[in-house]
JSON list of C-alpha atoms in Angstrom, two decimals:
[
{"chain": "A", "resi": 1, "resn": "MET", "atom": "CA", "xyz": [0.29, 0.13, -0.21]},
{"chain": "A", "resi": 2, "resn": "GLU", "atom": "CA", "xyz": [1.21, 3.14, -0.94]},
{"chain": "A", "resi": 3, "resn": "TYR", "atom": "CA", "xyz": [0.74, 5.93, 1.98]},
{"chain": "A", "resi": 4, "resn": "ILE", "atom": "CA", "xyz": [0.14, 9.25, 0.97]},
{"chain": "A", "resi": 5, "resn": "PHE", "atom": "CA", "xyz": [-0.05, 10.88, 4.19]},
{"chain": "A", "resi": 6, "resn": "GLU", "atom": "CA", "xyz": [1.63, 10.30, 7.95]},
{"chain": "A", "resi": 7, "resn": "THR", "atom": "CA", "xyz": [1.19, 12.11, 11.15]},
{"chain": "A", "resi": 8, "resn": "LYS", "atom": "CA", "xyz": [2.56, 11.03, 14.63]},
{"chain": "A", "resi": 9, "resn": "MET", "atom": "CA", "xyz": [0.61, 11.32, 18.03]},
{"chain": "A", "resi": 10, "resn": "GLU", "atom": "CA", "xyz": [1.26, 9.93, 21.42]},
{"chain": "A", "resi": 11, "resn": "VAL", "atom": "CA", "xyz": [-0.62, 7.12, 23.71]},
{"chain": "A", "resi": 12, "resn": "ARG", "atom": "CA", "xyz": [-2.20, 9.94, 26.70]},
{"chain": "A", "resi": 13, "resn": "ASP", "atom": "CA", "xyz": [-2.62, 7.93, 30.22]},
{"chain": "A", "resi": 14, "resn": "TYR", "atom": "CA", "xyz": [-6.62, 8.59, 30.12]},
{"chain": "A", "resi": 15, "resn": "GLU", "atom": "CA", "xyz": [-6.62, 6.70, 26.61]},
{"chain": "A", "resi": 16, "resn": "CYS", "atom": "CA", "xyz": [-5.92, 3.41, 28.07]},
{"chain": "A", "resi": 17, "resn": "ASP", "atom": "CA", "xyz": [-8.36, 1.24, 29.94]},
{"chain": "A", "resi": 18, "resn": "ILE", "atom": "CA", "xyz": [-7.58, -1.04, 33.25]},
{"chain": "A", "resi": 19, "resn": "GLN", "atom": "CA", "xyz": [-5.66, -3.36, 31.21]},
{"chain": "A", "resi": 20, "resn": "GLY", "atom": "CA", "xyz": [-3.37, -0.75, 30.44]},
{"chain": "A", "resi": 21, "resn": "ILE", "atom": "CA", "xyz": [-3.87, -0.59, 26.91]},
{"chain": "A", "resi": 22, "resn": "VAL", "atom": "CA", "xyz": [-5.61, 2.13, 24.57]},
{"chain": "A", "resi": 23, "resn": "ASN", "atom": "CA", "xyz": [-8.91, 1.61, 24.47]},
{"chain": "A", "resi": 24, "resn": "ASN", "atom": "CA", "xyz": [-10.72, 0.24, 21.30]},
{"chain": "A", "resi": 25, "resn": "ALA", "atom": "CA", "xyz": [-12.73, 3.82, 21.05]},
{"chain": "A", "resi": 26, "resn": "ASN", "atom": "CA", "xyz": [-10.15, 6.08, 20.78]},
{"chain": "A", "resi": 27, "resn": "TYR", "atom": "CA", "xyz": [-8.21, 4.14, 17.53]},
{"chain": "A", "resi": 28, "resn": "LEU", "atom": "CA", "xyz": [-11.09, 5.82, 15.92]},
{"chain": "A", "resi": 29, "resn": "HIS", "atom": "CA", "xyz": [-10.23, 9.50, 17.25]},
{"chain": "A", "resi": 30, "resn": "TYR", "atom": "CA", "xyz": [-6.67, 8.76, 15.93]},
{"chain": "A", "resi": 31, "resn": "ILE", "atom": "CA", "xyz": [-7.57, 8.00, 12.50]},
{"chain": "A", "resi": 32, "resn": "GLU", "atom": "CA", "xyz": [-10.23, 10.44, 12.24]},
{"chain": "A", "resi": 33, "resn": "HIS", "atom": "CA", "xyz": [-7.84, 13.35, 13.26]},
{"chain": "A", "resi": 34, "resn": "THR", "atom": "CA", "xyz": [-5.32, 11.77, 10.89]},
{"chain": "A", "resi": 35, "resn": "ARG", "atom": "CA", "xyz": [-8.01, 12.38, 8.31]},
{"chain": "A", "resi": 36, "resn": "HIS", "atom": "CA", "xyz": [-8.64, 15.96, 9.48]},
{"chain": "A", "resi": 37, "resn": "GLN", "atom": "CA", "xyz": [-4.81, 16.77, 9.26]},
{"chain": "A", "resi": 38, "resn": "PHE", "atom": "CA", "xyz": [-4.48, 15.32, 6.13]},
{"chain": "A", "resi": 39, "resn": "LEU", "atom": "CA", "xyz": [-7.81, 17.60, 4.68]},
{"chain": "A", "resi": 40, "resn": "LEU", "atom": "CA", "xyz": [-5.90, 20.42, 5.98]},
{"chain": "A", "resi": 41, "resn": "SER", "atom": "CA", "xyz": [-2.96, 19.35, 4.10]},
{"chain": "A", "resi": 42, "resn": "THR", "atom": "CA", "xyz": [-4.68, 19.41, 0.67]},
{"chain": "A", "resi": 43, "resn": "GLY", "atom": "CA", "xyz": [-6.01, 23.18, 1.40]},
{"chain": "A", "resi": 44, "resn": "LEU", "atom": "CA", "xyz": [-9.29, 22.23, 2.54]},
{"chain": "A", "resi": 45, "resn": "SER", "atom": "CA", "xyz": [-10.93, 22.74, 6.26]},
{"chain": "A", "resi": 46, "resn": "PHE", "atom": "CA", "xyz": [-13.62, 20.22, 7.39]},
{"chain": "A", "resi": 47, "resn": "ALA", "atom": "CA", "xyz": [-15.71, 22.88, 9.43]},
{"chain": "A", "resi": 48, "resn": "GLN", "atom": "CA", "xyz": [-15.36, 25.18, 6.41]},
{"chain": "A", "resi": 49, "resn": "MET", "atom": "CA", "xyz": [-16.93, 22.78, 3.89]},
{"chain": "A", "resi": 50, "resn": "HIS", "atom": "CA", "xyz": [-19.45, 22.40, 6.59]},
{"chain": "A", "resi": 51, "resn": "GLU", "atom": "CA", "xyz": [-20.55, 25.88, 6.22]},
{"chain": "A", "resi": 52, "resn": "LYS", "atom": "CA", "xyz": [-20.86, 25.27, 2.73]},
{"chain": "A", "resi": 53, "resn": "GLY", "atom": "CA", "xyz": [-23.32, 22.45, 3.15]},
{"chain": "A", "resi": 54, "resn": "VAL", "atom": "CA", "xyz": [-20.29, 19.79, 2.19]},
{"chain": "A", "resi": 55, "resn": "ASP", "atom": "CA", "xyz": [-20.40, 17.14, 4.77]},
{"chain": "A", "resi": 56, "resn": "ALA", "atom": "CA", "xyz": [-18.18, 13.89, 4.35]},
{"chain": "A", "resi": 57, "resn": "VAL", "atom": "CA", "xyz": [-19.65, 11.24, 6.72]},
{"chain": "A", "resi": 58, "resn": "VAL", "atom": "CA", "xyz": [-18.25, 7.67, 7.57]},
{"chain": "A", "resi": 59, "resn": "ALA", "atom": "CA", "xyz": [-20.77, 5.02, 5.74]},
{"chain": "A", "resi": 60, "resn": "ARG", "atom": "CA", "xyz": [-18.55, 2.02, 6.58]},
{"chain": "A", "resi": 61, "resn": "MET", "atom": "CA", "xyz": [-15.55, 0.94, 8.68]},
{"chain": "A", "resi": 62, "resn": "ASN", "atom": "CA", "xyz": [-13.41, -2.23, 8.49]},
{"chain": "A", "resi": 63, "resn": "LEU", "atom": "CA", "xyz": [-11.53, -2.35, 11.84]},
{"chain": "A", "resi": 64, "resn": "GLN", "atom": "CA", "xyz": [-8.60, -4.70, 12.54]},
{"chain": "A", "resi": 65, "resn": "PHE", "atom": "CA", "xyz": [-7.02, -4.48, 15.85]},
{"chain": "A", "resi": 66, "resn": "LYS", "atom": "CA", "xyz": [-3.20, -6.23, 16.30]},
{"chain": "A", "resi": 67, "resn": "THR", "atom": "CA", "xyz": [-0.68, -4.77, 18.08]},
{"chain": "A", "resi": 68, "resn": "PRO", "atom": "CA", "xyz": [-1.97, -2.96, 21.24]},
{"chain": "A", "resi": 69, "resn": "LEU", "atom": "CA", "xyz": [-0.65, 0.50, 21.92]},
{"chain": "A", "resi": 70, "resn": "ARG", "atom": "CA", "xyz": [0.02, 1.60, 25.50]},
{"chain": "A", "resi": 71, "resn": "CYS", "atom": "CA", "xyz": [0.59, 4.60, 27.55]},
{"chain": "A", "resi": 72, "resn": "ASP", "atom": "CA", "xyz": [3.27, 7.08, 26.29]},
{"chain": "A", "resi": 73, "resn": "ASP", "atom": "CA", "xyz": [3.50, 5.23, 23.23]},
{"chain": "A", "resi": 74, "resn": "ILE", "atom": "CA", "xyz": [4.46, 7.27, 20.27]},
{"chain": "A", "resi": 75, "resn": "PHE", "atom": "CA", "xyz": [2.81, 6.05, 17.22]},
{"chain": "A", "resi": 76, "resn": "ILE", "atom": "CA", "xyz": [2.50, 6.95, 13.17]},
{"chain": "A", "resi": 77, "resn": "SER", "atom": "CA", "xyz": [-0.98, 7.24, 11.81]},
{"chain": "A", "resi": 78, "resn": "ARG", "atom": "CA", "xyz": [-0.71, 6.77, 7.87]},
{"chain": "A", "resi": 79, "resn": "LEU", "atom": "CA", "xyz": [-3.38, 6.86, 5.26]},
{"chain": "A", "resi": 80, "resn": "ALA", "atom": "CA", "xyz": [-4.13, 5.74, 1.62]},
{"chain": "A", "resi": 81, "resn": "LEU", "atom": "CA", "xyz": [-6.51, 7.06, -0.51]},
{"chain": "A", "resi": 82, "resn": "GLU", "atom": "CA", "xyz": [-8.76, 5.72, -3.23]},
{"chain": "A", "resi": 83, "resn": "LYS", "atom": "CA", "xyz": [-12.42, 6.52, -4.63]},
{"chain": "A", "resi": 84, "resn": "ASP", "atom": "CA", "xyz": [-15.18, 4.39, -5.63]},
{"chain": "A", "resi": 85, "resn": "GLY", "atom": "CA", "xyz": [-18.22, 5.75, -7.05]},
{"chain": "A", "resi": 86, "resn": "LEU", "atom": "CA", "xyz": [-19.29, 8.27, -4.85]},
{"chain": "A", "resi": 87, "resn": "ARG", "atom": "CA", "xyz": [-17.07, 6.96, -1.53]},
{"chain": "A", "resi": 88, "resn": "TYR", "atom": "CA", "xyz": [-13.62, 8.20, -0.58]},
{"chain": "A", "resi": 89, "resn": "VAL", "atom": "CA", "xyz": [-12.13, 4.68, 0.90]},
{"chain": "A", "resi": 90, "resn": "PHE", "atom": "CA", "xyz": [-9.43, 5.90, 3.06]},
{"chain": "A", "resi": 91, "resn": "HIS", "atom": "CA", "xyz": [-6.97, 2.79, 4.15]},
{"chain": "A", "resi": 92, "resn": "GLN", "atom": "CA", "xyz": [-5.47, 3.79, 7.75]},
{"chain": "A", "resi": 93, "resn": "ASP", "atom": "CA", "xyz": [-3.04, 2.30, 9.51]},
{"chain": "A", "resi": 94, "resn": "ILE", "atom": "CA", "xyz": [-1.25, 2.63, 13.12]},
{"chain": "A", "resi": 95, "resn": "TYR", "atom": "CA", "xyz": [2.69, 1.65, 13.71]},
{"chain": "A", "resi": 96, "resn": "ARG", "atom": "CA", "xyz": [3.99, 1.69, 16.81]},
{"chain": "A", "resi": 97, "resn": "ALA", "atom": "CA", "xyz": [7.19, 4.42, 16.55]},
{"chain": "A", "resi": 98, "resn": "SER", "atom": "CA", "xyz": [9.38, 2.48, 18.44]},
{"chain": "A", "resi": 99, "resn": "ASP", "atom": "CA", "xyz": [9.75, -0.34, 16.04]},
{"chain": "A", "resi": 100, "resn": "GLU", "atom": "CA", "xyz": [7.49, 0.08, 13.23]},
{"chain": "A", "resi": 101, "resn": "LYS", "atom": "CA", "xyz": [5.04, -2.63, 14.68]},
{"chain": "A", "resi": 102, "resn": "LEU", "atom": "CA", "xyz": [1.49, -2.56, 13.05]},
{"chain": "A", "resi": 103, "resn": "CYS", "atom": "CA", "xyz": [-1.04, -1.97, 15.72]},
{"chain": "A", "resi": 104, "resn": "PHE", "atom": "CA", "xyz": [-4.10, -1.36, 14.25]},
{"chain": "A", "resi": 105, "resn": "ARG", "atom": "CA", "xyz": [-5.72, -1.66, 10.11]},
{"chain": "A", "resi": 106, "resn": "SER", "atom": "CA", "xyz": [-8.84, -0.23, 9.10]},
{"chain": "A", "resi": 107, "resn": "LYS", "atom": "CA", "xyz": [-10.63, 0.72, 5.94]},
{"chain": "A", "resi": 108, "resn": "VAL", "atom": "CA", "xyz": [-13.00, 3.78, 6.22]},
{"chain": "A", "resi": 109, "resn": "GLU", "atom": "CA", "xyz": [-15.53, 4.51, 3.63]},
{"chain": "A", "resi": 110, "resn": "LEU", "atom": "CA", "xyz": [-16.87, 8.05, 3.39]},
{"chain": "A", "resi": 111, "resn": "VAL", "atom": "CA", "xyz": [-19.49, 9.75, 1.42]},
{"chain": "A", "resi": 112, "resn": "CYS", "atom": "CA", "xyz": [-20.30, 13.09, 0.67]},
{"chain": "A", "resi": 113, "resn": "LEU", "atom": "CA", "xyz": [-24.12, 14.78, 2.04]},
{"chain": "A", "resi": 114, "resn": "ILE", "atom": "CA", "xyz": [-24.10, 18.17, -0.24]},
{"chain": "A", "resi": 115, "resn": "ASN", "atom": "CA", "xyz": [-26.96, 20.04, 1.79]},
{"chain": "A", "resi": 116, "resn": "GLY", "atom": "CA", "xyz": [-28.24, 16.83, 3.11]},
{"chain": "A", "resi": 117, "resn": "LYS", "atom": "CA", "xyz": [-28.13, 14.93, 0.17]},
{"chain": "A", "resi": 118, "resn": "LEU", "atom": "CA", "xyz": [-25.88, 12.55, -1.10]},
{"chain": "A", "resi": 119, "resn": "GLY", "atom": "CA", "xyz": [-23.48, 13.44, -4.07]},
{"chain": "A", "resi": 120, "resn": "ASN", "atom": "CA", "xyz": [-20.16, 14.35, -5.04]},
{"chain": "A", "resi": 121, "resn": "SER", "atom": "CA", "xyz": [-18.32, 17.18, -4.46]},
{"chain": "A", "resi": 122, "resn": "GLU", "atom": "CA", "xyz": [-16.09, 18.57, -6.67]},
{"chain": "A", "resi": 123, "resn": "GLU", "atom": "CA", "xyz": [-14.03, 20.52, -4.04]},
{"chain": "A", "resi": 124, "resn": "TYR", "atom": "CA", "xyz": [-13.06, 17.01, -2.31]},
{"chain": "A", "resi": 125, "resn": "ASP", "atom": "CA", "xyz": [-12.55, 15.56, -5.83]},
{"chain": "A", "resi": 126, "resn": "ARG", "atom": "CA", "xyz": [-9.94, 18.48, -6.93]},
{"chain": "A", "resi": 127, "resn": "ALA", "atom": "CA", "xyz": [-7.91, 18.49, -3.70]},
{"chain": "A", "resi": 128, "resn": "PHE", "atom": "CA", "xyz": [-7.52, 14.79, -3.47]},
{"chain": "A", "resi": 129, "resn": "ALA", "atom": "CA", "xyz": [-7.29, 14.54, -7.28]},
{"chain": "A", "resi": 130, "resn": "LYS", "atom": "CA", "xyz": [-3.43, 14.11, -7.04]},
{"chain": "A", "resi": 131, "resn": "TYR", "atom": "CA", "xyz": [-3.60, 11.36, -4.48]},
{"chain": "A", "resi": 132, "resn": "LEU", "atom": "CA", "xyz": [-6.93, 8.95, -5.81]},
{"chain": "A", "resi": 133, "resn": "GLN", "atom": "CA", "xyz": [-6.20, 5.77, -7.21]},
{"chain": "A", "resi": 134, "resn": "HIS", "atom": "CA", "xyz": [-10.12, 5.00, -8.73]},
{"chain": "A", "resi": 135, "resn": "VAL", "atom": "CA", "xyz": [-10.98, 1.72, -8.14]}
]
């Protein structure tokens, strides 16, 4: 897989459960933050797009938990992107920085609601054009 974007983050103590590992729900926050950072890197803002009536919303997710992250771990969240019809398909993986061990793998499918109706966003298409791999 060819990643097109990555960002580093650190596990915070309150993200861990009683077992001392990152609670599963926090991985969704990590990958959402990565998508928002990627969007900013293309020159678009999630908030500004919402103000224009264009909302990218999650339609489907496939999540695989591989190796647990623990408090204070530094990790790298990586992203690849393709487009399939109206869906933007994000392949997002999280690696522990210390040893590049795969911790989490996901496939997140987003669609755009334009003024509340399913549609194709020309602005997102333009912003993502150089990264898109069409299926």
